[in-house]
mmCIF file of N, CA and C in Angstrom:
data_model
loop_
_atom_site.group_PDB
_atom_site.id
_atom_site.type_symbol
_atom_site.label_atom_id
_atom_site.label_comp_id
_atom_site.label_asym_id
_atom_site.label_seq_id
_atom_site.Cartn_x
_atom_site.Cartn_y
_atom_site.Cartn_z
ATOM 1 N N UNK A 26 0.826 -1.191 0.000
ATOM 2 C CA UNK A 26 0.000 0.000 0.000
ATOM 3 C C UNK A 26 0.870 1.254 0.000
ATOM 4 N N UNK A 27 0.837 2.279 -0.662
ATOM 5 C CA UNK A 27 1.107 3.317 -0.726
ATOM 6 C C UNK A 27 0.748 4.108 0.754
ATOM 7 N N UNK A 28 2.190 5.051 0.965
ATOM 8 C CA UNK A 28 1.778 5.808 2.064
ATOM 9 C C UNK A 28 0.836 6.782 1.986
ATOM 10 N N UNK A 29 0.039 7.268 2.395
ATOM 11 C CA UNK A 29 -0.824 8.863 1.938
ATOM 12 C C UNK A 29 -0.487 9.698 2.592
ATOM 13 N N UNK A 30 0.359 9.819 4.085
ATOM 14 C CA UNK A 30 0.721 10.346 4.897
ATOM 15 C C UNK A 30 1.682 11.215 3.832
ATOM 16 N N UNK A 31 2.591 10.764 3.221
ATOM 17 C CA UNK A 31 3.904 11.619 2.352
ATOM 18 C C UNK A 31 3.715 11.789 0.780
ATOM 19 N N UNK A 32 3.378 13.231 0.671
ATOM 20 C CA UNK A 32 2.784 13.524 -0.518
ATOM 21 C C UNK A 32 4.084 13.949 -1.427
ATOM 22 N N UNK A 33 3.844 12.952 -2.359
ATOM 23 C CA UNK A 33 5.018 13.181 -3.522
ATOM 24 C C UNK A 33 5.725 14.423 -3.731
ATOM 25 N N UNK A 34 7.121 14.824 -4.128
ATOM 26 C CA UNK A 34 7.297 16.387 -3.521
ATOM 27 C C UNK A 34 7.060 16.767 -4.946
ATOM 28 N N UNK A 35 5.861 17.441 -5.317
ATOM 29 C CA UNK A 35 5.390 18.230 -6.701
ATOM 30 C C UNK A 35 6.383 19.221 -6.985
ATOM 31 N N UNK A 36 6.731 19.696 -6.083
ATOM 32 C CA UNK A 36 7.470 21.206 -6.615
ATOM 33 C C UNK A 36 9.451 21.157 -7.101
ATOM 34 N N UNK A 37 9.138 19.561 -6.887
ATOM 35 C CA UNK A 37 11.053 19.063 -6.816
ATOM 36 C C UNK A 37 11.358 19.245 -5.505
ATOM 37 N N UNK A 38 10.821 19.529 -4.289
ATOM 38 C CA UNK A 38 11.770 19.624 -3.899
ATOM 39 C C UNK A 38 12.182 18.434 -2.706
ATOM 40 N N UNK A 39 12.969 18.128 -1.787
ATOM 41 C CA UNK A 39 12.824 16.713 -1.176
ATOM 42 C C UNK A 39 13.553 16.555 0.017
ATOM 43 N N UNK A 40 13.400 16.123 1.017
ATOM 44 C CA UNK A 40 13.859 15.695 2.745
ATOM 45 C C UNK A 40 14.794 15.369 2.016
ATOM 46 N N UNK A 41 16.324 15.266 2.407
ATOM 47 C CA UNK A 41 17.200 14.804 2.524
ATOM 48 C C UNK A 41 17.726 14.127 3.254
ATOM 49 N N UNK A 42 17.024 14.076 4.102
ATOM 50 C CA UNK A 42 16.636 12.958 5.650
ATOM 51 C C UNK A 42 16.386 11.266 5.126
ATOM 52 N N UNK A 43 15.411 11.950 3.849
ATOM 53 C CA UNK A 43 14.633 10.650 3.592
ATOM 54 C C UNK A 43 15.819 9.977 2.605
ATOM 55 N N UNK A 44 16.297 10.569 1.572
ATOM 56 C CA UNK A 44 17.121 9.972 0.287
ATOM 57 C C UNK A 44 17.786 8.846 1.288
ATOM 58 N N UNK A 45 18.133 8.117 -0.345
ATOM 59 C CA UNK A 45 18.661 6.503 0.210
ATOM 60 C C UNK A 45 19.673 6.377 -0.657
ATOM 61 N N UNK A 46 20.732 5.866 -1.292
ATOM 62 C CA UNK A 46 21.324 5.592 -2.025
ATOM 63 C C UNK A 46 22.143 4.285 -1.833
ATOM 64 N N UNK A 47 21.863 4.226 -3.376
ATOM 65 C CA UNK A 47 22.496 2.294 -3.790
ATOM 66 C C UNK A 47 23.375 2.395 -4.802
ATOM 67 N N UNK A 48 24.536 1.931 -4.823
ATOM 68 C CA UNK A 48 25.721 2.099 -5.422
ATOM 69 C C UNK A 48 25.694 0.210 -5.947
ATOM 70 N N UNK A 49 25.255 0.072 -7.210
ATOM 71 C CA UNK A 49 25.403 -1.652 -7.691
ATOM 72 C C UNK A 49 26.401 -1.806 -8.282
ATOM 73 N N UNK A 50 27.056 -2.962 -8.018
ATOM 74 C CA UNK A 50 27.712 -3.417 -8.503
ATOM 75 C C UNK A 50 27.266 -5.071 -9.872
ATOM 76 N N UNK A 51 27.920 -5.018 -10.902
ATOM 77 C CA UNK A 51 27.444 -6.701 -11.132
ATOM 78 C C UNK A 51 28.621 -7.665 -11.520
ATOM 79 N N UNK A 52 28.394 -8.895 -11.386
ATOM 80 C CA UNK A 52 29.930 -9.476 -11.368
ATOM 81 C C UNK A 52 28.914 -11.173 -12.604
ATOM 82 N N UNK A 53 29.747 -10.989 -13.914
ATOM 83 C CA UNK A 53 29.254 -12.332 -14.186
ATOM 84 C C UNK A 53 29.752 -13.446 -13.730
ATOM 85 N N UNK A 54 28.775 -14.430 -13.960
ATOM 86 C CA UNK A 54 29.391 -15.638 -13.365
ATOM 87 C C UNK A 54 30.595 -16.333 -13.909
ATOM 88 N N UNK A 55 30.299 -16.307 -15.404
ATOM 89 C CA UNK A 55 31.395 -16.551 -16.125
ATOM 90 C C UNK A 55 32.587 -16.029 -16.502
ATOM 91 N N UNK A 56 32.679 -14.935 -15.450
ATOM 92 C CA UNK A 56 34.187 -14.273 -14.739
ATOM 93 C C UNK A 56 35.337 -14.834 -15.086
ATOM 94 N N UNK A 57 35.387 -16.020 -14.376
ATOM 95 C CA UNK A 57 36.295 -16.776 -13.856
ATOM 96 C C UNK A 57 36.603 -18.314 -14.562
ATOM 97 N N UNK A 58 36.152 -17.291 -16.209
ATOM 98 C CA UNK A 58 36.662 -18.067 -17.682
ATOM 99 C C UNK A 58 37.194 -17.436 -18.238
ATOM 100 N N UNK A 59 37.204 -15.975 -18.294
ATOM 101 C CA UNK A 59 38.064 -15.259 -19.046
ATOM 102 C C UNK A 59 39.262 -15.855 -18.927
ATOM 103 N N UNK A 60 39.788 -15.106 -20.505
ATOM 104 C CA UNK A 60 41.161 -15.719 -20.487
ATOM 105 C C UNK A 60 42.061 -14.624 -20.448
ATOM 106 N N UNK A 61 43.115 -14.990 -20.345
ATOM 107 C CA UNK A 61 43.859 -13.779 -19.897
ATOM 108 C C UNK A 61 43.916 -13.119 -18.603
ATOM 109 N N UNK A 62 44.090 -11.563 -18.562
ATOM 110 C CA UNK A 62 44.002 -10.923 -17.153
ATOM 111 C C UNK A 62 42.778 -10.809 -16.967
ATOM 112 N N UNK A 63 41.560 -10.645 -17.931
ATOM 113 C CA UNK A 63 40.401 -10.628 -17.390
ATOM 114 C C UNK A 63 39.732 -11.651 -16.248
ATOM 115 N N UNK A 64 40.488 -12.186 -15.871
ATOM 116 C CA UNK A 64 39.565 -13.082 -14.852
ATOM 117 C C UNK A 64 39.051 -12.955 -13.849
ATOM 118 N N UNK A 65 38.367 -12.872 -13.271
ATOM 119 C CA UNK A 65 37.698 -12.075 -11.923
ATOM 120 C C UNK A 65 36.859 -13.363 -11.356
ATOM 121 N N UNK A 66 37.707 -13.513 -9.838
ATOM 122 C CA UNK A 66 37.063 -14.565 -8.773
ATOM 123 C C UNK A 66 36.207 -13.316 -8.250
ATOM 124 N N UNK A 67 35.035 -14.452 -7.353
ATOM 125 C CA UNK A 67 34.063 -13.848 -6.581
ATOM 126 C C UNK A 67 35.020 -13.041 -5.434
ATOM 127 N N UNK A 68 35.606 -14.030 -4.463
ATOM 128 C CA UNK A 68 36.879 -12.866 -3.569
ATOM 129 C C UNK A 68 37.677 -11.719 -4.166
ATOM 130 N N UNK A 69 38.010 -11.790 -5.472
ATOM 131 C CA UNK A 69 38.974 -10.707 -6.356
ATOM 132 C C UNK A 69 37.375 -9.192 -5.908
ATOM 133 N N UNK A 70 36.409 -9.372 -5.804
ATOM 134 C CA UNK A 70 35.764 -8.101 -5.672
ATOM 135 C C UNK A 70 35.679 -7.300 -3.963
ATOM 136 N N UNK A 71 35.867 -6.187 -4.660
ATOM 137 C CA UNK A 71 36.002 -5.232 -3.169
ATOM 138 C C UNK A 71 34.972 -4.382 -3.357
ATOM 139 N N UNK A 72 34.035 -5.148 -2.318
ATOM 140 C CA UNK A 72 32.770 -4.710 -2.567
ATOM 141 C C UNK A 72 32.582 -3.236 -1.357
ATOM 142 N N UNK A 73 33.802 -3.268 -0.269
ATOM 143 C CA UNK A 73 33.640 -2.112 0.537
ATOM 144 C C UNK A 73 34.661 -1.154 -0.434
ATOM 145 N N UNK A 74 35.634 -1.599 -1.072
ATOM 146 C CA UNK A 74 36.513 -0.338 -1.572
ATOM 147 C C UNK A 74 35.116 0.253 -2.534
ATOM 148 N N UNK A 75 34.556 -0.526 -3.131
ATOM 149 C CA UNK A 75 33.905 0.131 -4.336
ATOM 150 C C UNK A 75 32.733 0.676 -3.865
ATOM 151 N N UNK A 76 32.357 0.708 -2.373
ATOM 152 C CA UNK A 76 30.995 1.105 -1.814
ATOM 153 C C UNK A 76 29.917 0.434 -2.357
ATOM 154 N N UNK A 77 29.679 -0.574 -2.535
ATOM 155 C CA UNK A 77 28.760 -1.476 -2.936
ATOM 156 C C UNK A 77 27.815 -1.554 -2.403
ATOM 157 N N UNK A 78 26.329 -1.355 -2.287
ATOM 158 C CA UNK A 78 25.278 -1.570 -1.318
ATOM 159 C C UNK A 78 24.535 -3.164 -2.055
ATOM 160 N N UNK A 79 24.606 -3.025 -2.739
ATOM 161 C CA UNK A 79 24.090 -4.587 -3.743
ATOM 162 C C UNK A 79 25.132 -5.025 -4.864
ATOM 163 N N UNK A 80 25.075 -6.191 -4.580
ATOM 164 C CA UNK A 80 25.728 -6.647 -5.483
ATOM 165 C C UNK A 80 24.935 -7.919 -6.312
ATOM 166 N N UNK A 81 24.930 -7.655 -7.802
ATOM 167 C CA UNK A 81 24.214 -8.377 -8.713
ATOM 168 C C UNK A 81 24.845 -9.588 -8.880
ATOM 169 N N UNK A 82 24.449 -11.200 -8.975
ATOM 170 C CA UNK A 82 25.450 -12.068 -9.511
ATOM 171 C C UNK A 82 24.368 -12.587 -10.617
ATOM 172 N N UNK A 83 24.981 -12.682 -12.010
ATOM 173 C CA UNK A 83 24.077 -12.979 -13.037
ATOM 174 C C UNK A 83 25.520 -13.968 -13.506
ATOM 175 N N UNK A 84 25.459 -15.028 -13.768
ATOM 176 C CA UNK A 84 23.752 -15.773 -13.870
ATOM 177 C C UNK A 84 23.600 -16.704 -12.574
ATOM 178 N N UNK A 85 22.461 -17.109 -11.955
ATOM 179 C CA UNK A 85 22.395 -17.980 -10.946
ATOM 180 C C UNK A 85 21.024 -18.262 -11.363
ATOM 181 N N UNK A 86 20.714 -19.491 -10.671
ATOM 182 C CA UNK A 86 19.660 -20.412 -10.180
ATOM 183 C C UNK A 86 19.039 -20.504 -9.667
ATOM 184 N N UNK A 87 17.727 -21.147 -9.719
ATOM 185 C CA UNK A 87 16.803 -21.533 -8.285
ATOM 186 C C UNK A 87 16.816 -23.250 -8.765
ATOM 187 N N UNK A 88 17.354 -23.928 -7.393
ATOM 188 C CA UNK A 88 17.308 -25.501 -7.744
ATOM 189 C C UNK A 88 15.836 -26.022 -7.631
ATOM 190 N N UNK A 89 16.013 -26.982 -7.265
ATOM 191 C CA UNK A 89 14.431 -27.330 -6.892
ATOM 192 C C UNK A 89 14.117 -27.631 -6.035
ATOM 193 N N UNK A 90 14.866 -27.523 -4.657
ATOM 194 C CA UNK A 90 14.333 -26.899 -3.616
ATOM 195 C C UNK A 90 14.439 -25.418 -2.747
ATOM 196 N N UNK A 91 14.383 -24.234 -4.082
ATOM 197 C CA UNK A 91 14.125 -22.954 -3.949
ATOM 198 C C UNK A 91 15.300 -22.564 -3.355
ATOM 199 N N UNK A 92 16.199 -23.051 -3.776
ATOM 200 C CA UNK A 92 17.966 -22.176 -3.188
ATOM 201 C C UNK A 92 18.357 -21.334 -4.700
ATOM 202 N N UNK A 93 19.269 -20.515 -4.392
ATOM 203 C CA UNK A 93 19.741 -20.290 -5.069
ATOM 204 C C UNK A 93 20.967 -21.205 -5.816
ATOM 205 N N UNK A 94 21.747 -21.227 -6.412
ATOM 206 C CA UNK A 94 22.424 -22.015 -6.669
ATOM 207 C C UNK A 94 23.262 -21.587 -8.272
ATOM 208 N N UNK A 95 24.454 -21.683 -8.245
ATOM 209 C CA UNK A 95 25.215 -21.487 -9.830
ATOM 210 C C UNK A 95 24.209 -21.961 -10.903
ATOM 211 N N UNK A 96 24.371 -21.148 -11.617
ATOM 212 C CA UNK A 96 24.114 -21.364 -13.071
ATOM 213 C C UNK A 96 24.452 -22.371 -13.643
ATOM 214 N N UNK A 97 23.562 -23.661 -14.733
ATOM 215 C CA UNK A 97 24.194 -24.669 -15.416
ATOM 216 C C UNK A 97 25.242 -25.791 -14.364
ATOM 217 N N UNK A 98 25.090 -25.394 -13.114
ATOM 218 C CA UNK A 98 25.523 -26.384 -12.201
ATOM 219 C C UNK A 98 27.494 -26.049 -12.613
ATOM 220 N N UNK A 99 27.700 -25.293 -12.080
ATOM 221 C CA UNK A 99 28.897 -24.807 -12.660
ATOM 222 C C UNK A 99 29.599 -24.384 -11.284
ATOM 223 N N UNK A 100 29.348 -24.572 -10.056
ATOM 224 C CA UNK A 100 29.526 -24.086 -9.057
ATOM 225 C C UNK A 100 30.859 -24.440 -8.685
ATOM 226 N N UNK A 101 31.439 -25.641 -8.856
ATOM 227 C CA UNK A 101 32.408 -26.434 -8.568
ATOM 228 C C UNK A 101 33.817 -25.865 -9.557
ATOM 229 N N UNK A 102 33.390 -25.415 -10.413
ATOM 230 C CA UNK A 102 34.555 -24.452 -11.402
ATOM 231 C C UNK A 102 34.799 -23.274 -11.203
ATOM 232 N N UNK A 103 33.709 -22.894 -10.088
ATOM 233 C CA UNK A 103 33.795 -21.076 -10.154
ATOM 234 C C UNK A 103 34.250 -20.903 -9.006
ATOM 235 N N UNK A 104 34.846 -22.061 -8.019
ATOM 236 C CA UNK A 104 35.737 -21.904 -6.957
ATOM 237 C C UNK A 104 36.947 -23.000 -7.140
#
């Protein structure tokens, strides 16, 4: 439900109390196939140097009992 109490700020202008900010990061899974220097492990990311509030992992899974889980069952290569 929508609040009604806090009326959208029409005029631009806005609490600064309220603002939130999210700094994403995304890391593919298939990172850690590149060849060359591109390779990037899940630990290789510095998710506090880079101020990270979320971090995306594409691609992943839902198994079939609702976990998440690697992509293509690939989990065992990507560590």
């Amino acid at each position: 439900p929508v609040d009604q109490q806090t009326p959208s700020p029409v005029d631009g202008s806005c609490d600064e109390g309220l603002k939130m900010a999210v700094n994403v990061g995304y890391y593919q899974s298939w990172a850690v196939w590149r060849n060359g220097c591109g390779v990037v492990q899940p630990e290789d990311i510095d998710v506090e140097g880079m101020g990270y509030t979320h971090l995306l992992y594409s691609f992943a899974a839902i198994s079939s009992s609702y976990t998440l889980e690697a992509y293509n069952q690939a989990y065992e290569e990507e560590y």
